[in-house]
Amino acid sequence: MSQLFPYPLLIIFLIIMWLLLTSFSLGQIIVGTVIALVAAQGMAALQPAKPRLKRWDLLLKLIGIVLYDIARSNIAVTRIILQGNKRKRKSGFMTIPLNLRDPIGLTILAVIITSTPGTAWLGYNFAQGTLLLHVFDLVDEAVWLDLIKNRYEYFLLEIFE
Amino acid sequence: MSATILFWAITFAQIMLTIAMVLALTRMIKGPRAQDRVLGLDTLYVNSMLLILVFGIRTGNTLYFEVSLIIGILGFVATVALAKFLMRGEVIE
Amino acid sequence: MNHVADFPLWMAWFVAAFLIIGAGLTLIGSFGLYRLRSFYDRIHAPTLGTSWGTAAIVLASIIYFSVLQSRPVFHEILIGIFVTITTPVTFMLLGRAALYRDRSEKNPEVPAMDSPKSILDELKLMDKPESVYLESGERE
């Protein structure tokens, strides 16, 4: 069973995507299912590391928090751009040590940090486990450190480790 | 009444997205460095994708959605290839 | 615009508001890209257009076509998902490429490369007894 359906979430997502791109009819469901199964076999042939999610409920909560944070930092960055040079603004690099080692958790952290306006992920040092960020409005380093460590990394550690 | 509201909203959105495209294009031409130009090109792609989505709303034709999806995919591939080129100077290693 | 003659008024306001918000955020993002001084500042600006700029226009499109065709039309959500997944990849690659180029030109404004340096430091520490031994050997 698990050999025929190696990645159930991926298969469901691909079928939904196929139906959205074409139309909702029985024929398209059959074609979409066949394509999704073949694609899942191809994915299994690549042998990626299987994510081990421990807490589904926290994942949904994290998505909510991230959407709220993106909206909030959209407003903040808009204000800074429109204010121009009237306000003194300092932007700069900062290094953050991370306890998170799970590759998929790090990927999700990278997506969160990059898609939030105001922070950009520049590099991750595997040997030391440190993250290099560029922050648009670096008024207080402690605030950003607290945001990354206690708001995002805490959840990702709970979900994956 | 609702047709008037929609007409003006769509027109304003199109004007704003066109100005955004001109700004991104200016950054792409001005540079000063290669990474600025690539960032300008990526923004240009995203803006044109959104412009075509708004154009689809104007005409009421869902076909424009697929055009905009293709532009998005092309923009992603182009930017990744260019960023890879900037990293080492070669696309294929 | 004849096909929208019987569009509900309050829905029209919704669509119009989302369109203006989305296009406005994209415009502000591109304006920031045009005006900010350094590359690392500029990389923050277009994320306005790729986060809520895209989301608002996609929402406007979903509401508009759902009302127009009197059935749920939400294939535009694919554009939203697609942009959310691809933007971090492109911006991360661009940021790393810029950092690599600045570091190889020894630009003082960017932080120095840390991992090879620390590896070199460790090697130096490991080399020390040997080099002392060699030096003493040469003296003899």
mmCIF file of C-alpha atoms in Angstrom:
data_model
loop_
_atom_site.group_PDB
_atom_site.id
_atom_site.type_symbol
_atom_site.label_atom_id
_atom_site.label_comp_id
_atom_site.label_asym_id
_atom_site.label_seq_id
_atom_site.Cartn_x
_atom_site.Cartn_y
_atom_site.Cartn_z
ATOM 1 C CA MET A 1 0.000 0.000 0.000
ATOM 2 C CA SER A 2 2.663 2.479 0.961
ATOM 3 C CA GLN A 3 4.628 1.476 -2.143
ATOM 4 C CA LEU A 4 1.690 2.331 -4.379
ATOM 5 C CA PHE A 5 0.967 5.622 -2.559
ATOM 6 C CA PRO A 6 4.376 6.753 -1.279
ATOM 7 C CA TYR A 7 3.473 10.400 -0.592
ATOM 8 C CA PRO A 8 -0.258 10.709 0.132
ATOM 9 C CA LEU A 9 -0.173 14.486 0.744
ATOM 10 C CA LEU A 10 1.730 15.096 -2.478
ATOM 11 C CA ILE A 11 -0.695 12.890 -4.433
ATOM 12 C CA ILE A 12 -3.734 14.730 -3.059
ATOM 13 C CA PHE A 13 -2.168 18.105 -3.756
ATOM 14 C CA LEU A 14 -1.276 17.127 -7.334
ATOM 15 C CA ILE A 15 -4.799 15.835 -8.037
ATOM 16 C CA ILE A 16 -6.327 19.077 -6.703
ATOM 17 C CA MET A 17 -3.881 21.112 -8.778
ATOM 18 C CA TRP A 18 -4.732 19.137 -11.903
ATOM 19 C CA LEU A 19 -8.462 19.621 -11.332
ATOM 20 C CA LEU A 20 -8.000 23.359 -10.755
ATOM 21 C CA LEU A 21 -6.001 23.718 -13.970
ATOM 22 C CA THR A 22 -8.515 21.786 -16.086
ATOM 23 C CA SER A 23 -12.081 21.194 -14.858
ATOM 24 C CA PHE A 24 -13.930 19.152 -12.260
ATOM 25 C CA SER A 25 -15.164 16.058 -14.153
ATOM 26 C CA LEU A 26 -14.815 12.307 -13.771
ATOM 27 C CA GLY A 27 -12.418 11.997 -16.741
ATOM 28 C CA GLN A 28 -10.118 14.671 -15.376
ATOM 29 C CA ILE A 29 -10.130 13.022 -11.935
ATOM 30 C CA ILE A 30 -8.933 9.740 -13.512
ATOM 31 C CA VAL A 31 -6.235 11.450 -15.608
ATOM 32 C CA GLY A 32 -5.137 13.564 -12.645
ATOM 33 C CA THR A 33 -4.913 10.538 -10.338
ATOM 34 C CA VAL A 34 -2.788 8.623 -12.865
ATOM 35 C CA ILE A 35 -0.446 11.604 -13.291
ATOM 36 C CA ALA A 36 -0.206 12.141 -9.529
ATOM 37 C CA LEU A 37 0.631 8.471 -8.920
ATOM 38 C CA VAL A 38 3.354 8.506 -11.596
ATOM 39 C CA ALA A 39 4.768 11.751 -10.187
ATOM 40 C CA ALA A 40 4.772 10.289 -6.653
ATOM 41 C CA GLN A 41 6.685 7.252 -7.939
ATOM 42 C CA GLY A 42 9.196 9.655 -9.495
ATOM 43 C CA MET A 43 9.471 11.477 -6.172
ATOM 44 C CA ALA A 44 10.026 8.185 -4.359
ATOM 45 C CA ALA A 45 12.800 7.324 -6.820
ATOM 46 C CA LEU A 46 14.640 10.469 -5.716
ATOM 47 C CA GLN A 47 14.575 9.157 -2.128
ATOM 48 C CA PRO A 48 14.186 12.450 -0.274
ATOM 49 C CA ALA A 49 14.275 12.445 3.510
ATOM 50 C CA LYS A 50 10.795 11.781 4.867
ATOM 51 C CA PRO A 51 9.590 14.621 7.069
ATOM 52 C CA ARG A 52 8.540 13.488 10.507
ATOM 53 C CA LEU A 53 5.854 15.826 11.725
ATOM 54 C CA LYS A 54 5.098 15.486 15.396
ATOM 55 C CA ARG A 55 2.526 18.198 16.011
ATOM 56 C CA TRP A 56 -0.001 18.984 13.276
ATOM 57 C CA ASP A 57 -1.942 21.441 15.423
ATOM 58 C CA LEU A 58 1.142 23.603 15.973
ATOM 59 C CA LEU A 59 1.839 23.695 12.215
ATOM 60 C CA LEU A 60 -1.554 25.319 11.609
ATOM 61 C CA LYS A 61 -0.912 27.771 14.440
ATOM 62 C CA LEU A 62 2.489 28.629 12.947
ATOM 63 C CA ILE A 63 0.876 29.317 9.551
ATOM 64 C CA GLY A 64 -1.561 31.700 11.217
ATOM 65 C CA ILE A 65 1.217 33.513 13.073
ATOM 66 C CA VAL A 66 3.302 33.830 9.908
ATOM 67 C CA LEU A 67 0.405 35.252 7.864
ATOM 68 C CA TYR A 68 -0.225 37.817 10.597
ATOM 69 C CA ASP A 69 3.492 38.704 10.791
ATOM 70 C CA ILE A 70 3.726 39.094 7.009
ATOM 71 C CA ALA A 71 0.778 41.508 7.012
ATOM 72 C CA ARG A 72 2.298 43.464 9.918
ATOM 73 C CA SER A 73 5.766 43.737 8.388
ATOM 74 C CA ASN A 74 4.186 44.716 5.046
ATOM 75 C CA ILE A 75 2.770 47.770 6.785
ATOM 76 C CA ALA A 76 6.071 48.468 8.578
ATOM 77 C CA VAL A 77 8.176 48.283 5.396
ATOM 78 C CA THR A 78 5.621 50.361 3.462
ATOM 79 C CA ARG A 79 5.850 53.052 6.116
ATOM 80 C CA ILE A 80 9.662 53.076 6.022
ATOM 81 C CA ILE A 81 9.799 53.300 2.221
ATOM 82 C CA LEU A 82 7.244 56.114 2.093
ATOM 83 C CA GLN A 83 8.843 58.079 4.939
ATOM 84 C CA GLY A 84 12.063 58.316 3.003
ATOM 85 C CA ASN A 85 15.104 59.765 4.692
ATOM 86 C CA LYS A 86 13.171 61.777 7.243
ATOM 87 C CA ARG A 87 13.596 59.088 9.882
ATOM 88 C CA LYS A 88 16.946 57.705 10.839
ATOM 89 C CA ARG A 89 17.036 54.074 9.846
ATOM 90 C CA LYS A 90 19.774 51.552 10.258
ATOM 91 C CA SER A 91 19.855 48.322 8.311
ATOM 92 C CA GLY A 92 22.439 45.676 8.803
ATOM 93 C CA PHE A 93 23.566 42.092 9.052
ATOM 94 C CA MET A 94 23.143 39.944 12.093
ATOM 95 C CA THR A 95 24.176 36.426 13.020
ATOM 96 C CA ILE A 96 21.820 34.175 14.952
ATOM 97 C CA PRO A 97 22.844 30.855 16.508
ATOM 98 C CA LEU A 98 20.174 28.199 15.925
ATOM 99 C CA ASN A 99 19.342 25.018 17.779
ATOM 100 C CA LEU A 100 17.254 23.740 14.893
ATOM 101 C CA ARG A 101 19.097 21.107 12.830
ATOM 102 C CA ASP A 102 16.303 19.368 10.952
ATOM 103 C CA PRO A 103 16.749 20.182 7.218
ATOM 104 C CA ILE A 104 13.010 20.501 6.568
ATOM 105 C CA GLY A 105 12.570 22.694 9.630
ATOM 106 C CA LEU A 106 15.402 24.912 8.359
ATOM 107 C CA THR A 107 13.744 25.058 4.930
ATOM 108 C CA ILE A 108 10.482 26.229 6.480
ATOM 109 C CA LEU A 109 12.374 28.798 8.557
ATOM 110 C CA ALA A 110 14.067 30.053 5.365
ATOM 111 C CA VAL A 111 10.696 30.387 3.600
ATOM 112 C CA ILE A 112 9.229 32.276 6.576
ATOM 113 C CA ILE A 113 12.180 34.664 6.892
ATOM 114 C CA THR A 114 12.471 35.388 3.184
ATOM 115 C CA SER A 115 8.782 35.881 2.510
ATOM 116 C CA THR A 116 8.441 38.303 5.411
ATOM 117 C CA PRO A 117 9.350 41.782 4.146
ATOM 118 C CA GLY A 118 12.082 43.286 6.293
ATOM 119 C CA THR A 119 14.211 40.207 6.808
ATOM 120 C CA ALA A 120 16.309 38.372 4.210
ATOM 121 C CA TRP A 121 18.054 35.040 4.677
ATOM 122 C CA LEU A 122 21.598 35.220 3.336
ATOM 123 C CA GLY A 123 23.294 32.076 4.494
ATOM 124 C CA TYR A 124 23.418 29.210 6.955
ATOM 125 C CA ASN A 125 26.623 27.825 8.369
ATOM 126 C CA PHE A 126 26.212 24.079 8.817
ATOM 127 C CA ALA A 127 29.410 23.650 10.802
ATOM 128 C CA GLN A 128 28.488 26.173 13.487
ATOM 129 C CA GLY A 129 24.703 26.179 13.116
ATOM 130 C CA THR A 130 24.548 29.956 12.685
ATOM 131 C CA LEU A 131 22.245 31.900 10.426
ATOM 132 C CA LEU A 132 23.243 35.099 8.604
ATOM 133 C CA LEU A 133 20.378 37.562 8.156
ATOM 134 C CA HIS A 134 19.983 41.002 6.684
ATOM 135 C CA VAL A 135 17.450 43.105 8.574
ATOM 136 C CA PHE A 136 15.881 46.183 6.988
ATOM 137 C CA ASP A 137 15.081 48.040 10.188
ATOM 138 C CA LEU A 138 17.722 47.015 12.704
ATOM 139 C CA VAL A 139 16.781 49.288 15.597
ATOM 140 C CA ASP A 140 17.312 46.706 18.301
ATOM 141 C CA GLU A 141 19.054 43.424 17.622
ATOM 142 C CA ALA A 142 17.486 41.798 20.684
ATOM 143 C CA VAL A 143 13.964 42.269 19.269
ATOM 144 C CA TRP A 144 14.822 40.421 16.064
ATOM 145 C CA LEU A 145 16.742 37.725 17.924
ATOM 146 C CA ASP A 146 13.724 37.223 20.161
ATOM 147 C CA LEU A 147 11.380 37.099 17.144
ATOM 148 C CA ILE A 148 13.383 34.431 15.317
ATOM 149 C CA LYS A 149 14.341 32.349 18.348
ATOM 150 C CA ASN A 150 11.202 32.428 20.453
ATOM 151 C CA ARG A 151 8.501 32.916 17.841
ATOM 152 C CA TYR A 152 9.554 30.779 14.862
ATOM 153 C CA GLU A 153 12.332 28.471 15.993
ATOM 154 C CA TYR A 154 10.416 27.476 19.119
ATOM 155 C CA PHE A 155 7.477 26.253 17.034
ATOM 156 C CA LEU A 156 9.666 24.498 14.477
ATOM 157 C CA LEU A 157 11.584 22.709 17.230
ATOM 158 C CA GLU A 158 8.289 21.579 18.763
ATOM 159 C CA ILE A 159 6.987 20.389 15.387
ATOM 160 C CA PHE A 160 10.025 18.533 14.118
ATOM 161 C CA GLU A 161 12.173 17.479 17.049
ATOM 162 C CA MET B 1 -22.754 51.750 -10.675
ATOM 163 C CA SER B 2 -20.774 48.592 -9.901
ATOM 164 C CA ALA B 3 -19.464 48.584 -13.471
ATOM 165 C CA THR B 4 -18.146 52.130 -12.967
ATOM 166 C CA ILE B 5 -16.461 51.217 -9.663
ATOM 167 C CA LEU B 6 -14.826 48.165 -11.206
ATOM 168 C CA PHE B 7 -13.778 50.076 -14.325
ATOM 169 C CA TRP B 8 -11.991 52.792 -12.361
ATOM 170 C CA ALA B 9 -10.451 50.373 -9.848
ATOM 171 C CA ILE B 10 -9.083 48.200 -12.639
ATOM 172 C CA THR B 11 -7.795 51.235 -14.541
ATOM 173 C CA PHE B 12 -6.054 52.604 -11.437
ATOM 174 C CA ALA B 13 -4.565 49.183 -10.651
ATOM 175 C CA GLN B 14 -3.263 48.881 -14.203
ATOM 176 C CA ILE B 15 -1.732 52.362 -14.098
ATOM 177 C CA MET B 16 -0.039 51.617 -10.753
ATOM 178 C CA LEU B 17 1.323 48.278 -11.976
ATOM 179 C CA THR B 18 2.611 49.934 -15.166
ATOM 180 C CA ILE B 19 4.438 52.593 -13.126
ATOM 181 C CA ALA B 20 5.838 49.776 -10.951
ATOM 182 C CA MET B 21 7.090 48.037 -14.090
ATOM 183 C CA VAL B 22 8.752 51.249 -15.298
ATOM 184 C CA LEU B 23 10.481 51.655 -11.898
ATOM 185 C CA ALA B 24 11.710 48.051 -11.959
ATOM 186 C CA LEU B 25 12.897 48.541 -15.541
ATOM 187 C CA THR B 26 14.769 51.694 -14.510
ATOM 188 C CA ARG B 27 16.530 49.752 -11.772
ATOM 189 C CA MET B 28 17.369 47.027 -14.276
ATOM 190 C CA ILE B 29 18.906 49.517 -16.717
ATOM 191 C CA LYS B 30 20.652 51.627 -14.060
ATOM 192 C CA GLY B 31 22.243 48.737 -12.207
ATOM 193 C CA PRO B 32 24.756 49.649 -10.790
ATOM 194 C CA ARG B 33 25.785 46.008 -10.313
ATOM 195 C CA ALA B 34 24.688 42.747 -11.898
ATOM 196 C CA GLN B 35 22.722 41.577 -8.838
ATOM 197 C CA ASP B 36 20.671 44.801 -8.911
ATOM 198 C CA ARG B 37 19.802 44.157 -12.536
ATOM 199 C CA VAL B 38 18.705 40.582 -11.798
ATOM 200 C CA LEU B 39 16.571 41.796 -8.885
ATOM 201 C CA GLY B 40 15.020 44.398 -11.214
ATOM 202 C CA LEU B 41 14.290 41.697 -13.796
ATOM 203 C CA ASP B 42 12.640 39.484 -11.185
ATOM 204 C CA THR B 43 10.453 42.360 -9.984
ATOM 205 C CA LEU B 44 9.593 43.162 -13.600
ATOM 206 C CA TYR B 45 8.419 39.572 -14.113
ATOM 207 C CA VAL B 46 6.256 39.587 -10.968
ATOM 208 C CA ASN B 47 4.748 42.966 -11.885
ATOM 209 C CA SER B 48 3.919 41.860 -15.423
ATOM 210 C CA MET B 49 2.372 38.661 -14.031
ATOM 211 C CA LEU B 50 0.082 40.750 -11.814
ATOM 212 C CA LEU B 51 -0.685 43.165 -14.673
ATOM 213 C CA ILE B 52 -1.890 40.302 -16.858
ATOM 214 C CA LEU B 53 -3.977 38.931 -13.967
ATOM 215 C CA VAL B 54 -5.667 42.347 -13.701
ATOM 216 C CA PHE B 55 -6.072 42.391 -17.484
ATOM 217 C CA GLY B 56 -7.910 39.068 -17.158
ATOM 218 C CA ILE B 57 -10.307 40.695 -14.669
ATOM 219 C CA ARG B 58 -10.880 43.542 -17.136
ATOM 220 C CA THR B 59 -11.812 41.294 -20.027
ATOM 221 C CA GLY B 60 -13.610 38.674 -17.906
ATOM 222 C CA ASN B 61 -11.631 35.919 -19.647
ATOM 223 C CA THR B 62 -10.068 33.183 -17.493
ATOM 224 C CA LEU B 63 -7.545 32.383 -20.241
ATOM 225 C CA TYR B 64 -5.295 35.209 -19.012
ATOM 226 C CA PHE B 65 -4.760 33.261 -15.779
ATOM 227 C CA GLU B 66 -2.726 30.673 -17.659
ATOM 228 C CA VAL B 67 -0.678 33.355 -19.417
ATOM 229 C CA SER B 68 0.133 34.876 -16.055
ATOM 230 C CA LEU B 69 1.076 31.483 -14.571
ATOM 231 C CA ILE B 70 3.482 30.861 -17.469
ATOM 232 C CA ILE B 71 5.082 34.292 -17.015
ATOM 233 C CA GLY B 72 5.544 33.513 -13.330
ATOM 234 C CA ILE B 73 7.234 30.177 -14.093
ATOM 235 C CA LEU B 74 9.499 31.744 -16.728
ATOM 236 C CA GLY B 75 10.458 34.516 -14.315
ATOM 237 C CA PHE B 76 11.356 32.012 -11.605
ATOM 238 C CA VAL B 77 13.526 29.908 -13.938
ATOM 239 C CA ALA B 78 15.224 32.984 -15.424
ATOM 240 C CA THR B 79 16.047 34.483 -12.034
ATOM 241 C CA VAL B 80 17.361 31.210 -10.605
ATOM 242 C CA ALA B 81 19.586 30.674 -13.642
ATOM 243 C CA LEU B 82 20.904 34.249 -13.494
ATOM 244 C CA ALA B 83 21.535 34.053 -9.744
ATOM 245 C CA LYS B 84 23.397 30.795 -10.261
ATOM 246 C CA PHE B 85 25.407 32.495 -13.007
ATOM 247 C CA LEU B 86 26.342 35.337 -10.656
ATOM 248 C CA MET B 87 27.448 32.890 -7.986
ATOM 249 C CA ARG B 88 30.149 31.168 -10.007
ATOM 250 C CA GLY B 89 30.060 32.635 -13.502
ATOM 251 C CA GLU B 90 28.810 29.386 -15.036
ATOM 252 C CA VAL B 91 25.286 28.040 -15.353
ATOM 253 C CA ILE B 92 26.303 24.461 -16.101
ATOM 254 C CA GLU B 93 29.053 22.968 -14.045
ATOM 255 C CA MET C 1 -17.082 46.223 -19.411
ATOM 256 C CA ASN C 2 -20.635 45.241 -20.382
ATOM 257 C CA HIS C 3 -20.437 41.799 -18.801
ATOM 258 C CA VAL C 4 -20.424 43.272 -15.275
ATOM 259 C CA ALA C 5 -23.701 45.190 -15.576
ATOM 260 C CA ASP C 6 -25.472 43.128 -12.870
ATOM 261 C CA PHE C 7 -22.490 42.751 -10.520
ATOM 262 C CA PRO C 8 -23.519 43.148 -6.826
ATOM 263 C CA LEU C 9 -22.448 46.548 -5.550
ATOM 264 C CA TRP C 10 -20.834 45.534 -2.254
ATOM 265 C CA MET C 11 -18.889 42.757 -4.024
ATOM 266 C CA ALA C 12 -17.667 45.352 -6.518
ATOM 267 C CA TRP C 13 -16.330 47.453 -3.627
ATOM 268 C CA PHE C 14 -14.529 44.371 -2.273
ATOM 269 C CA VAL C 15 -12.900 43.596 -5.616
ATOM 270 C CA ALA C 16 -11.963 47.252 -6.128
ATOM 271 C CA ALA C 17 -10.416 47.537 -2.639
ATOM 272 C CA PHE C 18 -8.331 44.373 -3.054
ATOM 273 C CA LEU C 19 -7.175 45.485 -6.513
ATOM 274 C CA ILE C 20 -6.073 48.904 -5.268
ATOM 275 C CA ILE C 21 -4.348 47.445 -2.179
ATOM 276 C CA GLY C 22 -2.487 44.842 -4.224
ATOM 277 C CA ALA C 23 -1.430 47.195 -6.993
ATOM 278 C CA GLY C 24 -0.508 49.868 -4.448
ATOM 279 C CA LEU C 25 1.717 47.503 -2.442
ATOM 280 C CA THR C 26 3.408 46.324 -5.637
ATOM 281 C CA LEU C 27 3.981 49.934 -6.682
ATOM 282 C CA ILE C 28 5.466 50.824 -3.278
ATOM 283 C CA GLY C 29 7.715 47.754 -3.477
ATOM 284 C CA SER C 30 8.999 48.728 -6.908
ATOM 285 C CA PHE C 31 9.418 52.319 -5.736
ATOM 286 C CA GLY C 32 11.546 51.050 -2.870
ATOM 287 C CA LEU C 33 13.576 48.965 -5.310
ATOM 288 C CA TYR C 34 14.144 52.111 -7.352
ATOM 289 C CA ARG C 35 14.980 54.416 -4.486
ATOM 290 C CA LEU C 36 16.847 52.556 -1.733
ATOM 291 C CA ARG C 37 20.618 52.945 -1.615
ATOM 292 C CA SER C 38 22.280 49.553 -1.207
ATOM 293 C CA PHE C 39 21.543 46.153 -2.739
ATOM 294 C CA TYR C 40 20.837 44.519 0.611
ATOM 295 C CA ASP C 41 18.220 47.187 1.353
ATOM 296 C CA ARG C 42 16.693 46.789 -2.097
ATOM 297 C CA ILE C 43 16.200 43.034 -1.725
ATOM 298 C CA HIS C 44 13.542 43.745 0.932
ATOM 299 C CA ALA C 45 11.385 45.997 -1.231
ATOM 300 C CA PRO C 46 10.019 43.587 -3.889
ATOM 301 C CA THR C 47 8.800 41.165 -1.193
ATOM 302 C CA LEU C 48 5.940 43.638 -0.660
ATOM 303 C CA GLY C 49 4.717 42.844 -4.168
ATOM 304 C CA THR C 50 5.291 39.114 -3.829
ATOM 305 C CA SER C 51 3.572 38.721 -0.445
ATOM 306 C CA TRP C 52 0.421 40.786 0.059
ATOM 307 C CA GLY C 53 0.586 42.480 -3.348
ATOM 308 C CA THR C 54 0.090 39.159 -5.112
ATOM 309 C CA ALA C 55 -2.273 37.829 -2.432
ATOM 310 C CA ALA C 56 -4.623 40.825 -2.697
ATOM 311 C CA ILE C 57 -4.818 40.735 -6.506
ATOM 312 C CA VAL C 58 -5.334 36.951 -6.467
ATOM 313 C CA LEU C 59 -8.156 37.406 -3.906
ATOM 314 C CA ALA C 60 -9.733 40.110 -6.082
ATOM 315 C CA SER C 61 -9.584 37.791 -9.083
ATOM 316 C CA ILE C 62 -11.091 34.872 -7.118
ATOM 317 C CA ILE C 63 -14.013 36.994 -5.836
ATOM 318 C CA TYR C 64 -14.615 38.576 -9.246
ATOM 319 C CA PHE C 65 -14.723 35.364 -11.280
ATOM 320 C CA SER C 66 -16.687 33.484 -8.604
ATOM 321 C CA VAL C 67 -19.405 36.148 -8.680
ATOM 322 C CA LEU C 68 -19.275 36.549 -12.458
ATOM 323 C CA GLN C 69 -19.653 32.842 -13.225
ATOM 324 C CA SER C 70 -21.925 32.140 -10.183
ATOM 325 C CA ARG C 71 -19.742 29.221 -9.106
ATOM 326 C CA PRO C 72 -16.587 28.964 -6.977
ATOM 327 C CA VAL C 73 -13.594 29.702 -9.209
ATOM 328 C CA PHE C 74 -10.364 29.503 -7.286
ATOM 329 C CA HIS C 75 -7.696 28.297 -9.683
ATOM 330 C CA GLU C 76 -5.920 31.668 -9.148
ATOM 331 C CA ILE C 77 -4.883 30.313 -5.742
ATOM 332 C CA LEU C 78 -2.269 28.307 -7.693
ATOM 333 C CA ILE C 79 -0.517 31.574 -8.597
ATOM 334 C CA GLY C 80 -0.503 32.526 -4.928
ATOM 335 C CA ILE C 81 0.941 29.158 -3.854
ATOM 336 C CA PHE C 82 3.456 29.231 -6.687
ATOM 337 C CA VAL C 83 4.707 32.738 -5.890
ATOM 338 C CA THR C 84 4.928 31.896 -2.160
ATOM 339 C CA ILE C 85 7.088 28.852 -2.883
ATOM 340 C CA THR C 86 9.358 30.366 -5.542
ATOM 341 C CA THR C 87 10.064 33.827 -4.096
ATOM 342 C CA PRO C 88 12.155 32.586 -1.132
ATOM 343 C CA VAL C 89 14.204 30.429 -3.511
ATOM 344 C CA THR C 90 15.016 33.275 -5.891
ATOM 345 C CA PHE C 91 15.698 35.855 -3.199
ATOM 346 C CA MET C 92 17.836 33.485 -1.147
ATOM 347 C CA LEU C 93 19.894 32.583 -4.224
ATOM 348 C CA LEU C 94 20.235 36.247 -5.207
ATOM 349 C CA GLY C 95 21.254 37.231 -1.677
ATOM 350 C CA ARG C 96 23.849 34.494 -1.530
ATOM 351 C CA ALA C 97 25.154 35.402 -4.996
ATOM 352 C CA ALA C 98 25.500 39.058 -3.989
ATOM 353 C CA LEU C 99 27.218 38.084 -0.726
ATOM 354 C CA TYR C 100 29.589 35.791 -2.619
ATOM 355 C CA ARG C 101 30.473 38.532 -5.105
ATOM 356 C CA ASP C 102 30.963 41.157 -2.390
ATOM 357 C CA ARG C 103 33.105 38.809 -0.346
ATOM 358 C CA SER C 104 35.283 37.830 -3.274
ATOM 359 C CA GLU C 105 35.846 41.554 -3.923
ATOM 360 C CA LYS C 106 36.632 42.024 -0.211
ATOM 361 C CA ASN C 107 33.933 44.666 0.224
ATOM 362 C CA PRO C 108 34.290 45.877 3.838
ATOM 363 C CA GLU C 109 30.541 46.467 4.255
ATOM 364 C CA VAL C 110 29.566 42.798 4.259
ATOM 365 C CA PRO C 111 30.438 40.342 7.046
ATOM 366 C CA ALA C 112 33.472 38.255 6.297
ATOM 367 C CA MET C 113 33.229 34.638 5.282
ATOM 368 C CA ASP C 114 33.076 32.803 8.580
ATOM 369 C CA SER C 115 33.154 29.082 7.911
ATOM 370 C CA PRO C 116 36.404 28.714 5.916
ATOM 371 C CA LYS C 117 38.107 31.154 8.280
ATOM 372 C CA SER C 118 37.114 29.168 11.339
ATOM 373 C CA ILE C 119 38.242 25.959 9.655
ATOM 374 C CA LEU C 120 41.573 27.652 8.903
ATOM 375 C CA ASP C 121 41.834 28.732 12.540
ATOM 376 C CA GLU C 122 41.256 25.184 13.668
ATOM 377 C CA LEU C 123 43.901 23.955 11.240
ATOM 378 C CA LYS C 124 46.325 26.555 12.570
ATOM 379 C CA LEU C 125 45.677 25.371 16.108
ATOM 380 C CA MET C 126 46.303 21.825 15.032
ATOM 381 C CA ASP C 127 49.448 22.857 13.180
ATOM 382 C CA LYS C 128 50.980 24.672 16.090
ATOM 383 C CA PRO C 129 52.799 21.840 17.894
ATOM 384 C CA GLU C 130 54.133 20.597 14.585
ATOM 385 C CA SER C 131 55.400 24.037 13.519
ATOM 386 C CA VAL C 132 57.001 24.575 16.936
ATOM 387 C CA TYR C 133 58.670 21.238 16.521
ATOM 388 C CA LEU C 134 59.861 22.196 13.052
ATOM 389 C CA GLU C 135 61.182 25.528 14.259
ATOM 390 C CA SER C 136 63.026 23.886 17.105
ATOM 391 C CA GLY C 137 64.267 21.295 14.645
ATOM 392 C CA GLU C 138 65.634 24.015 12.404
ATOM 393 C CA ARG C 139 67.408 25.622 15.298
ATOM 394 C CA GLU C 140 69.245 22.520 16.180
#
